[in-house]
Amino acid sequence: MLRITDIKIENLRENCVTDVAPNISFALASDRQGESLAKAKISCGSWQVTTSDQINNLYTGELKPFTQYKVLIEAIGTSGETASAEATFQTGRLDTPWTARWITDGTYDFPDQVSPKPMTFRYEFSPARPIRRAWINSTALGVYELMLNNRKVGSDYFAPGLTSYEHQIQYQTYDVTEMISCDSGSNSNTLIAVVAGGWAAGSFNYKRKNKISADRQALLLELHIEYQNGTSEIIATDESWQVTEDGNYQMAEWYDGETYDATIDLNTINWKKCTITKPRGNPKLIAQYGSPVRVQEKLHPVSCQRAPSGELIYDFGQNFAGVIFAEILAKASQAVMFRHAEVLVDGELFVKSLRTAKATAICHCKDDVQQYSPRLTYMGFRYVGVSLKNGGQISPDDIKLSALVLHSDIEEIGKFECSNPLINQLQSNIRWGGKSNFVDIPTDCPQRDERQGWTGDISVFASTACYNFDMSRFFDKWLLDMRAEQSRGGGIPMVVPRAGDSWPVMANSCWGDSCVLVPWAEYLARGNKSLLKKQYPTIKKFLKAAKWWAGLFSIGPNSRYIWRFPFHFGDWCAPDENVKQWLAKGKWVGTAYFANSCNITAQIAEIIGETEDAAYYRKTRDKIIRAYREVFTDGKGNLKREFQTAYVLPLHFEMTRETASGSRSVTYSESSTEVSTKASTEASTEASTKASTESSTKASTGSSTESSVDNSTGTSAETRQMAKNLVRLVREADNHLTTGFTGTPYLLFALSDHGYTDVAYDLLLQETCPSWLYEVKAGGTTIWERWDALRPDGSVNIGDLAGNKTEEESGGGMVSFNHYANGAVGDWLYRRIAGIEATSGGYKTFKIAPQPGGGLTSARGEVISPYGRIFSNWKIADSIFNIEIEVPVSTQCQLTMPDGSKYNLSSGKYKYKCKI
């Protein structure tokens, strides 16, 4: 039976409030093998469209503000079976002018490099008559919390979120119909808004800048009430509202934490009348389009011990981003202090690596039992130290401590596990590293005085992120800021949003290539062509800038395509080197990334119909590749200056002579594989090796050729030599990697796709530093910024990047135990061990081609694509490789077995086996 299993409107299953024409997508399921969508009718009121596309369906009907719309989907499968389902969405304000005014305390000021005291706003009201519906539209300069009649409004943290405030600010919509009291009498309802400095006015980035986007906090709010008699009312922020800095929240900022005073009675403190203000510039106010930060799960401590200092230390067993939740039995004179850290050294919290961040929450208690959890900040931590602020110890009997995991509301769509428990822990570390750094923006780390949207980190991690999570709304929001902040010359900021960052905006490799790599990873995962179209002008402008910088001060045809200037991070964080050595590799990294982005952009251009551009970028890529080969190599696969990344990138980006011509380049396109249902169905699901080989069909995908190369099947001597040289460097390093951020994501691919799967597994399974499993065996529960963040002797590496200062002089150095970039190896776990890899947008076509090795006896991977569940589950027993796979309705899969046999499969569940 055909079923519609999922409908998403603007990538949300429910509670969609939008100010733009929404995109509608849906997934199907069927117990009929080979089923596919023939056509579907999507209707909404008087608007309807007939489509065969399950992903890209833009609503083009009329939209009115503050209105609910019902969407009906009626689908017909190729079998003739039918299915239908409904969903709803709401419009926001659209172009409705705001009645509300921005309000603040215009008399309040604060010094440089600190965050302002939170402002508490208050308004009391009583409804005129019985209510039919009520909702709030609200936003702020800063981050805000709403309380209506002592109950929290909504479930969001840190609204309205960090955006490029000069260009756009999100507003939120909250239904409060059931929260309003309709009791007779004046002022029966109290609406409270607490606004902290947040990213707009608070201290932010490692230079502790403040007032970056606003001189002080401000609030904009409208309470819309529709009465049962058909009339309506708007209660809006204006001068009649009250404000104070003497509320319960006495301090709040990202790095130092939060101070809350439960003894303060809002009815006895001084209040002022609000003053009118406005944002800088003229930002557009848009209904929430990103993924809000919310509580995702609750953790409980695995141990509690008394430190030598007397501090009570709780271990939550997992490094993560979030806040504590405490139930405290205390007296009014007590202030309980909660300090946070990622690691312990000698039984005490180690906080030097936090640099200037205090990461401390303080609760001034009232008598009796009370609950406290920070609302206006978050920490990155595993350990919490609890003590009394004014000295003295707290008894564990007087406190019950748990923790709330906070990150953007992104759905986990991927799973991976195998027979090796260390690799499974690595996968867990990768997932937690991602979640910890997806707090409204893709941050570098969640704990120290930084937490910025560094573009290089997400550039290399985007593909792994898209396997594990549905990143659609998260990336949509972030890329909108990127497009807004791109420089006139085409440069991409080092961090997005810039939010006071002092780096000049200029084109550079990897970090700048995020404008290509991030939307491309999202397109392959979700198939959204409109994202590519919106991003395309930014990509073109960036590549034009890269070409200009490559040609600066260059003489000769080859040097004009070697990208040296103005600056590259190079092989950032390569082990056993300092920052000067990382940067010195910039021209190798920059040139290779330039070629790769041209290759991807050519494919994007083809997908969106820019065929002339596609030809231009292919030609430009050829010139860059020629320059790399002739300037950096002897043309025979030997680098003039050798280091692992300089071999990894040209191998993975297919920059040797025969791969540059496209002979084996994986190309993603919109064309489907031509696979007949009959051929798929007739293939034996319990095939023997002989039957498998005989029934094997060479896939005519029209969109890709195999990306892995058998050295015995005609690969050029140049490619073979490059791969051999990379293996030699790995062996010379005693089976260790020496790659930095820019090379590590592609290292295992460069080996396994060129005949050295065994060496790739040797690196993956390496347990001494530097390696992924060294971190696992050292007790890491997330990915580290530097491989030797925790040394084998148990000390923390807080050394100076340049190597010129002692650790005592370094100010905490650059060391994070929750930094996802090196977790990009997760891409290889899904694509080469489980074998799942998209060959067109949204997995409309995909392949499953596991590469077993490393002593693994089983592995299973799962990805929830826009079309449904993709599943790969293989086991090896008695030299027989057995695999079970699942192909969603409307998609086609090419299965490649370890013995080389191939099957073209349409939707359904299958089993195959072969000798190994």
mmCIF file of C-alpha atoms in Angstrom, residues 458-742:
data_model
loop_
_atom_site.group_PDB
_atom_site.id
_atom_site.type_symbol
_atom_site.label_atom_id
_atom_site.label_comp_id
_atom_site.label_asym_id
_atom_site.label_seq_id
_atom_site.Cartn_x
_atom_site.Cartn_y
_atom_site.Cartn_z
ATOM 1 C CA ILE A 458 31.905 24.074 9.166
ATOM 2 C CA SER A 459 33.412 24.074 5.671
ATOM 3 C CA VAL A 460 35.098 20.738 6.345
ATOM 4 C CA PHE A 461 32.426 19.315 8.671
ATOM 5 C CA ALA A 462 29.323 20.156 6.632
ATOM 6 C CA SER A 463 29.130 16.814 4.836
ATOM 7 C CA THR A 464 29.431 14.842 8.077
ATOM 8 C CA ALA A 465 26.872 17.130 9.702
ATOM 9 C CA CYS A 466 24.411 16.424 6.895
ATOM 10 C CA TYR A 467 24.737 12.674 7.417
ATOM 11 C CA ASN A 468 23.939 12.976 11.109
ATOM 12 C CA PHE A 469 21.416 15.826 11.175
ATOM 13 C CA ASP A 470 18.815 17.607 9.071
ATOM 14 C CA MET A 471 20.728 20.870 8.712
ATOM 15 C CA SER A 472 18.307 22.532 6.295
ATOM 16 C CA ARG A 473 16.894 25.410 8.356
ATOM 17 C CA PHE A 474 20.106 25.806 10.333
ATOM 18 C CA PHE A 475 22.159 26.271 7.165
ATOM 19 C CA ASP A 476 19.484 28.396 5.464
ATOM 20 C CA LYS A 477 19.750 30.928 8.281
ATOM 21 C CA TRP A 478 23.540 30.934 8.410
ATOM 22 C CA LEU A 479 23.993 31.183 4.643
ATOM 23 C CA LEU A 480 21.601 34.135 4.495
ATOM 24 C CA ASP A 481 23.972 35.968 6.835
ATOM 25 C CA MET A 482 26.928 34.895 4.724
ATOM 26 C CA ARG A 483 25.347 36.337 1.600
ATOM 27 C CA ALA A 484 24.588 39.570 3.446
ATOM 28 C CA GLU A 485 28.129 39.955 4.746
ATOM 29 C CA GLN A 486 30.137 39.024 1.677
ATOM 30 C CA SER A 487 32.418 41.923 0.780
ATOM 31 C CA ARG A 488 32.157 43.928 -2.423
ATOM 32 C CA GLY A 489 35.318 42.257 -3.606
ATOM 33 C CA GLY A 490 33.887 38.776 -3.045
ATOM 34 C CA GLY A 491 35.559 37.899 0.236
ATOM 35 C CA ILE A 492 33.768 35.747 2.802
ATOM 36 C CA PRO A 493 34.177 36.727 6.479
ATOM 37 C CA MET A 494 36.338 34.392 8.568
ATOM 38 C CA VAL A 495 33.373 34.181 10.948
ATOM 39 C CA VAL A 496 29.688 34.472 10.039
ATOM 40 C CA PRO A 497 27.950 36.496 11.320
ATOM 41 C CA ARG A 498 30.921 38.789 11.827
ATOM 42 C CA ALA A 499 29.555 40.046 15.166
ATOM 43 C CA GLY A 500 32.491 42.334 15.854
ATOM 44 C CA ASP A 501 35.173 40.102 14.433
ATOM 45 C CA SER A 502 38.215 42.139 13.442
ATOM 46 C CA TRP A 503 39.564 39.916 10.643
ATOM 47 C CA PRO A 504 39.437 41.719 7.292
ATOM 48 C CA VAL A 505 36.873 40.281 4.878
ATOM 49 C CA MET A 506 38.864 38.799 2.007
ATOM 50 C CA ALA A 507 38.877 35.706 -0.121
ATOM 51 C CA ASN A 508 40.868 32.836 1.338
ATOM 52 C CA SER A 509 40.800 29.078 0.963
ATOM 53 C CA CYS A 510 38.731 26.554 2.918
ATOM 54 C CA TRP A 511 37.278 29.229 5.205
ATOM 55 C CA GLY A 512 36.050 31.160 2.172
ATOM 56 C CA ASP A 513 35.226 27.957 0.296
ATOM 57 C CA SER A 514 32.477 27.420 2.862
ATOM 58 C CA CYS A 515 30.268 29.456 0.522
ATOM 59 C CA VAL A 516 30.570 26.489 -1.899
ATOM 60 C CA LEU A 517 31.078 23.455 0.337
ATOM 61 C CA VAL A 518 28.286 24.079 2.826
ATOM 62 C CA PRO A 519 25.400 24.596 0.352
ATOM 63 C CA TRP A 520 26.726 21.730 -1.781
ATOM 64 C CA ALA A 521 26.701 19.338 1.195
ATOM 65 C CA GLU A 522 23.179 20.472 2.060
ATOM 66 C CA TYR A 523 22.007 20.069 -1.534
ATOM 67 C CA LEU A 524 23.332 16.515 -1.771
ATOM 68 C CA ALA A 525 21.583 15.679 1.504
ATOM 69 C CA ARG A 526 18.254 17.469 0.930
ATOM 70 C CA GLY A 527 18.015 18.193 -2.813
ATOM 71 C CA ASN A 528 16.893 21.812 -2.428
ATOM 72 C CA LYS A 529 17.680 23.509 -5.751
ATOM 73 C CA SER A 530 16.435 26.896 -4.558
ATOM 74 C CA LEU A 531 19.304 26.995 -2.054
ATOM 75 C CA LEU A 532 21.810 26.588 -4.897
ATOM 76 C CA LYS A 533 20.112 29.342 -6.886
ATOM 77 C CA LYS A 534 20.178 31.745 -3.931
ATOM 78 C CA GLN A 535 23.813 30.945 -3.147
ATOM 79 C CA TYR A 536 25.095 30.969 -6.720
ATOM 80 C CA PRO A 537 25.816 34.733 -7.057
ATOM 81 C CA THR A 538 27.842 34.573 -3.827
ATOM 82 C CA ILE A 539 29.826 31.605 -5.133
ATOM 83 C CA LYS A 540 30.579 33.313 -8.442
ATOM 84 C CA LYS A 541 31.701 36.475 -6.701
ATOM 85 C CA PHE A 542 33.968 34.504 -4.360
ATOM 86 C CA LEU A 543 35.620 32.529 -7.170
ATOM 87 C CA LYS A 544 36.163 35.728 -9.135
ATOM 88 C CA ALA A 545 37.978 37.123 -6.099
ATOM 89 C CA ALA A 546 40.029 33.937 -5.727
ATOM 90 C CA LYS A 547 41.083 34.161 -9.360
ATOM 91 C CA TRP A 548 42.049 37.819 -8.942
ATOM 92 C CA TRP A 549 44.168 37.110 -5.882
ATOM 93 C CA ALA A 550 45.827 34.138 -7.581
ATOM 94 C CA GLY A 551 46.853 36.351 -10.467
ATOM 95 C CA LEU A 552 48.235 39.159 -8.288
ATOM 96 C CA PHE A 553 51.994 39.709 -8.816
ATOM 97 C CA SER A 554 52.060 36.581 -10.983
ATOM 98 C CA ILE A 555 54.062 36.128 -14.158
ATOM 99 C CA GLY A 556 53.495 33.243 -16.532
ATOM 100 C CA PRO A 557 50.420 31.151 -17.279
ATOM 101 C CA ASN A 558 50.882 28.706 -14.414
ATOM 102 C CA SER A 559 51.696 31.115 -11.601
ATOM 103 C CA ARG A 560 48.486 33.037 -12.331
ATOM 104 C CA TYR A 561 46.553 30.034 -10.994
ATOM 105 C CA ILE A 562 48.609 29.402 -7.863
ATOM 106 C CA TRP A 563 46.590 30.989 -5.062
ATOM 107 C CA ARG A 564 49.092 32.572 -2.646
ATOM 108 C CA PHE A 565 47.562 35.864 -1.582
ATOM 109 C CA PRO A 566 46.301 37.540 0.491
ATOM 110 C CA PHE A 567 46.244 34.971 3.305
ATOM 111 C CA HIS A 568 45.506 31.300 3.948
ATOM 112 C CA PHE A 569 45.254 29.350 7.190
ATOM 113 C CA GLY A 570 47.049 26.591 5.324
ATOM 114 C CA ASP A 571 47.374 23.230 7.091
ATOM 115 C CA TRP A 572 45.786 24.610 10.253
ATOM 116 C CA CYS A 573 46.375 22.567 13.417
ATOM 117 C CA ALA A 574 48.653 19.999 11.761
ATOM 118 C CA PRO A 575 50.254 18.071 14.643
ATOM 119 C CA ASP A 576 53.772 18.788 15.884
ATOM 120 C CA GLU A 577 53.940 22.131 14.057
ATOM 121 C CA ASN A 578 53.361 25.746 15.005
ATOM 122 C CA VAL A 579 51.179 28.393 13.426
ATOM 123 C CA LYS A 580 53.972 29.692 11.196
ATOM 124 C CA GLN A 581 54.438 26.235 9.682
ATOM 125 C CA TRP A 582 50.690 25.831 9.145
ATOM 126 C CA LEU A 583 50.432 29.115 7.282
ATOM 127 C CA ALA A 584 53.491 28.369 5.144
ATOM 128 C CA LYS A 585 51.545 25.580 3.399
ATOM 129 C CA GLY A 586 48.861 28.020 2.281
ATOM 130 C CA LYS A 587 49.587 28.076 -1.442
ATOM 131 C CA TRP A 588 49.292 24.284 -1.800
ATOM 132 C CA VAL A 589 46.045 24.215 0.147
ATOM 133 C CA GLY A 590 44.672 27.348 -1.499
ATOM 134 C CA THR A 591 45.319 26.162 -5.041
ATOM 135 C CA ALA A 592 43.787 22.725 -4.459
ATOM 136 C CA TYR A 593 40.682 24.123 -2.786
ATOM 137 C CA PHE A 594 40.325 26.628 -5.642
ATOM 138 C CA ALA A 595 40.261 23.761 -8.149
ATOM 139 C CA ASN A 596 37.763 21.805 -6.077
ATOM 140 C CA SER A 597 35.373 24.734 -5.727
ATOM 141 C CA CYS A 598 35.499 25.329 -9.477
ATOM 142 C CA ASN A 599 34.606 21.661 -10.013
ATOM 143 C CA ILE A 600 31.632 21.830 -7.637
ATOM 144 C CA THR A 601 30.502 25.164 -9.064
ATOM 145 C CA ALA A 602 30.511 23.718 -12.575
ATOM 146 C CA GLN A 603 28.133 21.012 -11.332
ATOM 147 C CA ILE A 604 25.941 23.569 -9.554
ATOM 148 C CA ALA A 605 25.804 25.652 -12.732
ATOM 149 C CA GLU A 606 24.619 22.622 -14.710
ATOM 150 C CA ILE A 607 21.908 21.849 -12.148
ATOM 151 C CA ILE A 608 20.460 25.378 -12.194
ATOM 152 C CA GLY A 609 20.765 25.756 -15.972
ATOM 153 C CA GLU A 610 23.836 27.996 -16.254
ATOM 154 C CA THR A 611 25.549 25.865 -18.890
ATOM 155 C CA GLU A 612 27.950 28.533 -20.149
ATOM 156 C CA ASP A 613 29.159 29.135 -16.609
ATOM 157 C CA ALA A 614 29.624 25.396 -16.163
ATOM 158 C CA ALA A 615 31.963 25.281 -19.155
ATOM 159 C CA TYR A 616 33.903 28.287 -17.835
ATOM 160 C CA TYR A 617 34.458 26.746 -14.409
ATOM 161 C CA ARG A 618 35.529 23.419 -15.873
ATOM 162 C CA LYS A 619 38.065 25.223 -18.044
ATOM 163 C CA THR A 620 39.301 27.279 -15.082
ATOM 164 C CA ARG A 621 39.669 24.131 -13.020
ATOM 165 C CA ASP A 622 41.792 22.555 -15.760
ATOM 166 C CA LYS A 623 44.140 25.541 -15.678
ATOM 167 C CA ILE A 624 44.440 25.411 -11.886
ATOM 168 C CA ILE A 625 45.210 21.704 -11.996
ATOM 169 C CA ARG A 626 47.852 22.209 -14.654
ATOM 170 C CA ALA A 627 49.434 24.907 -12.499
ATOM 171 C CA TYR A 628 49.446 22.703 -9.379
ATOM 172 C CA ARG A 629 51.052 19.820 -11.242
ATOM 173 C CA GLU A 630 53.682 21.902 -13.003
ATOM 174 C CA VAL A 631 54.587 24.205 -10.102
ATOM 175 C CA PHE A 632 54.416 21.808 -7.156
ATOM 176 C CA THR A 633 55.208 18.417 -8.712
ATOM 177 C CA ASP A 634 57.564 16.897 -11.240
ATOM 178 C CA GLY A 635 54.554 15.850 -13.349
ATOM 179 C CA LYS A 636 55.106 12.235 -12.365
ATOM 180 C CA GLY A 637 53.301 12.288 -9.042
ATOM 181 C CA ASN A 638 56.160 13.468 -6.848
ATOM 182 C CA LEU A 639 55.861 16.705 -4.888
ATOM 183 C CA LYS A 640 58.878 18.972 -4.785
ATOM 184 C CA ARG A 641 58.024 19.665 -1.143
ATOM 185 C CA GLU A 642 56.251 16.774 0.499
ATOM 186 C CA PHE A 643 53.668 16.759 3.256
ATOM 187 C CA GLN A 644 50.585 14.602 3.631
ATOM 188 C CA THR A 645 47.966 17.260 2.888
ATOM 189 C CA ALA A 646 49.712 18.241 -0.352
ATOM 190 C CA TYR A 647 49.157 14.687 -1.644
ATOM 191 C CA VAL A 648 45.729 14.192 -0.064
ATOM 192 C CA LEU A 649 44.083 17.168 -1.736
ATOM 193 C CA PRO A 650 45.054 16.530 -5.376
ATOM 194 C CA LEU A 651 44.221 12.847 -4.969
ATOM 195 C CA HIS A 652 40.795 13.440 -3.469
ATOM 196 C CA PHE A 653 40.003 16.460 -5.654
ATOM 197 C CA GLU A 654 41.059 14.438 -8.736
ATOM 198 C CA MET A 655 43.840 16.739 -9.899
ATOM 199 C CA THR A 656 46.185 14.281 -11.577
ATOM 200 C CA ARG A 657 46.337 14.192 -15.346
ATOM 201 C CA GLU A 658 43.724 11.562 -16.203
ATOM 202 C CA THR A 659 41.348 12.417 -13.331
ATOM 203 C CA ALA A 660 41.420 16.107 -14.252
ATOM 204 C CA SER A 661 39.968 15.234 -17.651
ATOM 205 C CA GLY A 662 36.900 13.828 -15.920
ATOM 206 C CA SER A 663 37.527 10.174 -16.726
ATOM 207 C CA ARG A 664 36.584 9.061 -13.225
ATOM 208 C CA SER A 665 35.267 12.198 -11.579
ATOM 209 C CA VAL A 666 32.073 11.728 -9.591
ATOM 210 C CA THR A 667 29.539 14.111 -11.073
ATOM 211 C CA TYR A 668 26.218 14.834 -9.418
ATOM 212 C CA SER A 669 23.327 15.749 -11.649
ATOM 213 C CA GLU A 670 19.568 15.708 -11.841
ATOM 214 C CA SER A 671 19.406 12.809 -14.275
ATOM 215 C CA SER A 672 18.140 9.584 -12.728
ATOM 216 C CA THR A 673 19.700 6.207 -13.126
ATOM 217 C CA GLU A 674 17.968 4.153 -15.785
ATOM 218 C CA VAL A 675 17.093 1.102 -13.782
ATOM 219 C CA SER A 676 14.093 -1.062 -14.537
ATOM 220 C CA THR A 677 11.960 -2.279 -11.677
ATOM 221 C CA LYS A 678 11.834 -5.686 -13.324
ATOM 222 C CA ALA A 679 15.610 -6.055 -13.401
ATOM 223 C CA SER A 680 15.820 -4.976 -9.774
ATOM 224 C CA THR A 681 13.089 -7.332 -8.660
ATOM 225 C CA GLU A 682 14.354 -10.362 -10.549
ATOM 226 C CA ALA A 683 17.800 -10.171 -8.978
ATOM 227 C CA SER A 684 17.976 -12.906 -6.360
ATOM 228 C CA THR A 685 17.891 -11.490 -2.852
ATOM 229 C CA GLU A 686 19.836 -14.453 -1.521
ATOM 230 C CA ALA A 687 22.316 -14.593 -4.359
ATOM 231 C CA SER A 688 25.342 -16.840 -4.213
ATOM 232 C CA THR A 689 28.636 -15.407 -5.401
ATOM 233 C CA LYS A 690 28.178 -17.069 -8.778
ATOM 234 C CA ALA A 691 24.560 -15.987 -9.146
ATOM 235 C CA SER A 692 25.459 -12.511 -8.005
ATOM 236 C CA THR A 693 28.119 -12.223 -10.650
ATOM 237 C CA GLU A 694 25.919 -13.591 -13.409
ATOM 238 C CA SER A 695 22.968 -11.334 -12.592
ATOM 239 C CA SER A 696 25.169 -8.314 -11.980
ATOM 240 C CA THR A 697 24.303 -5.360 -14.173
ATOM 241 C CA LYS A 698 26.656 -2.549 -14.969
ATOM 242 C CA ALA A 699 24.889 0.600 -13.786
ATOM 243 C CA SER A 700 24.242 3.176 -16.478
ATOM 244 C CA THR A 701 23.744 6.026 -14.032
ATOM 245 C CA GLY A 702 24.245 8.872 -16.456
ATOM 246 C CA SER A 703 25.416 10.890 -13.432
ATOM 247 C CA SER A 704 28.497 9.241 -12.040
ATOM 248 C CA THR A 705 31.213 6.722 -12.496
ATOM 249 C CA GLU A 706 32.954 4.837 -9.752
ATOM 250 C CA SER A 707 35.162 7.073 -7.629
ATOM 251 C CA SER A 708 37.410 4.312 -6.250
ATOM 252 C CA VAL A 709 40.215 3.183 -8.529
ATOM 253 C CA ASP A 710 41.858 -0.210 -8.797
ATOM 254 C CA ASN A 711 45.518 0.375 -9.575
ATOM 255 C CA SER A 712 45.448 -2.581 -11.963
ATOM 256 C CA THR A 713 42.745 -1.151 -14.216
ATOM 257 C CA GLY A 714 44.489 1.646 -16.032
ATOM 258 C CA THR A 715 45.024 4.378 -13.473
ATOM 259 C CA SER A 716 47.889 6.575 -14.596
ATOM 260 C CA ALA A 717 51.378 6.223 -13.249
ATOM 261 C CA GLU A 718 51.124 9.769 -11.892
ATOM 262 C CA THR A 719 48.089 8.939 -9.742
ATOM 263 C CA ARG A 720 49.633 5.675 -8.570
ATOM 264 C CA GLN A 721 52.831 7.467 -7.643
ATOM 265 C CA MET A 722 51.008 10.145 -5.674
ATOM 266 C CA ALA A 723 49.098 7.497 -3.746
ATOM 267 C CA LYS A 724 52.305 5.534 -3.098
ATOM 268 C CA ASN A 725 54.009 8.674 -1.836
ATOM 269 C CA LEU A 726 51.124 9.409 0.516
ATOM 270 C CA VAL A 727 51.318 5.859 1.861
ATOM 271 C CA ARG A 728 55.065 6.260 2.346
ATOM 272 C CA LEU A 729 54.550 9.451 4.375
ATOM 273 C CA VAL A 730 51.942 7.688 6.503
ATOM 274 C CA ARG A 731 54.266 4.733 7.106
ATOM 275 C CA GLU A 732 57.175 7.066 7.875
ATOM 276 C CA ALA A 733 54.954 8.685 10.506
ATOM 277 C CA ASP A 734 54.454 5.216 12.005
ATOM 278 C CA ASN A 735 50.880 5.013 10.690
ATOM 279 C CA HIS A 736 49.941 8.456 11.975
ATOM 280 C CA LEU A 737 48.333 11.364 10.239
ATOM 281 C CA THR A 738 50.160 14.685 9.991
ATOM 282 C CA THR A 739 47.328 16.578 8.307
ATOM 283 C CA GLY A 740 45.623 19.720 9.596
ATOM 284 C CA PHE A 741 42.007 20.914 9.361
ATOM 285 C CA THR A 742 42.155 21.226 5.577
#
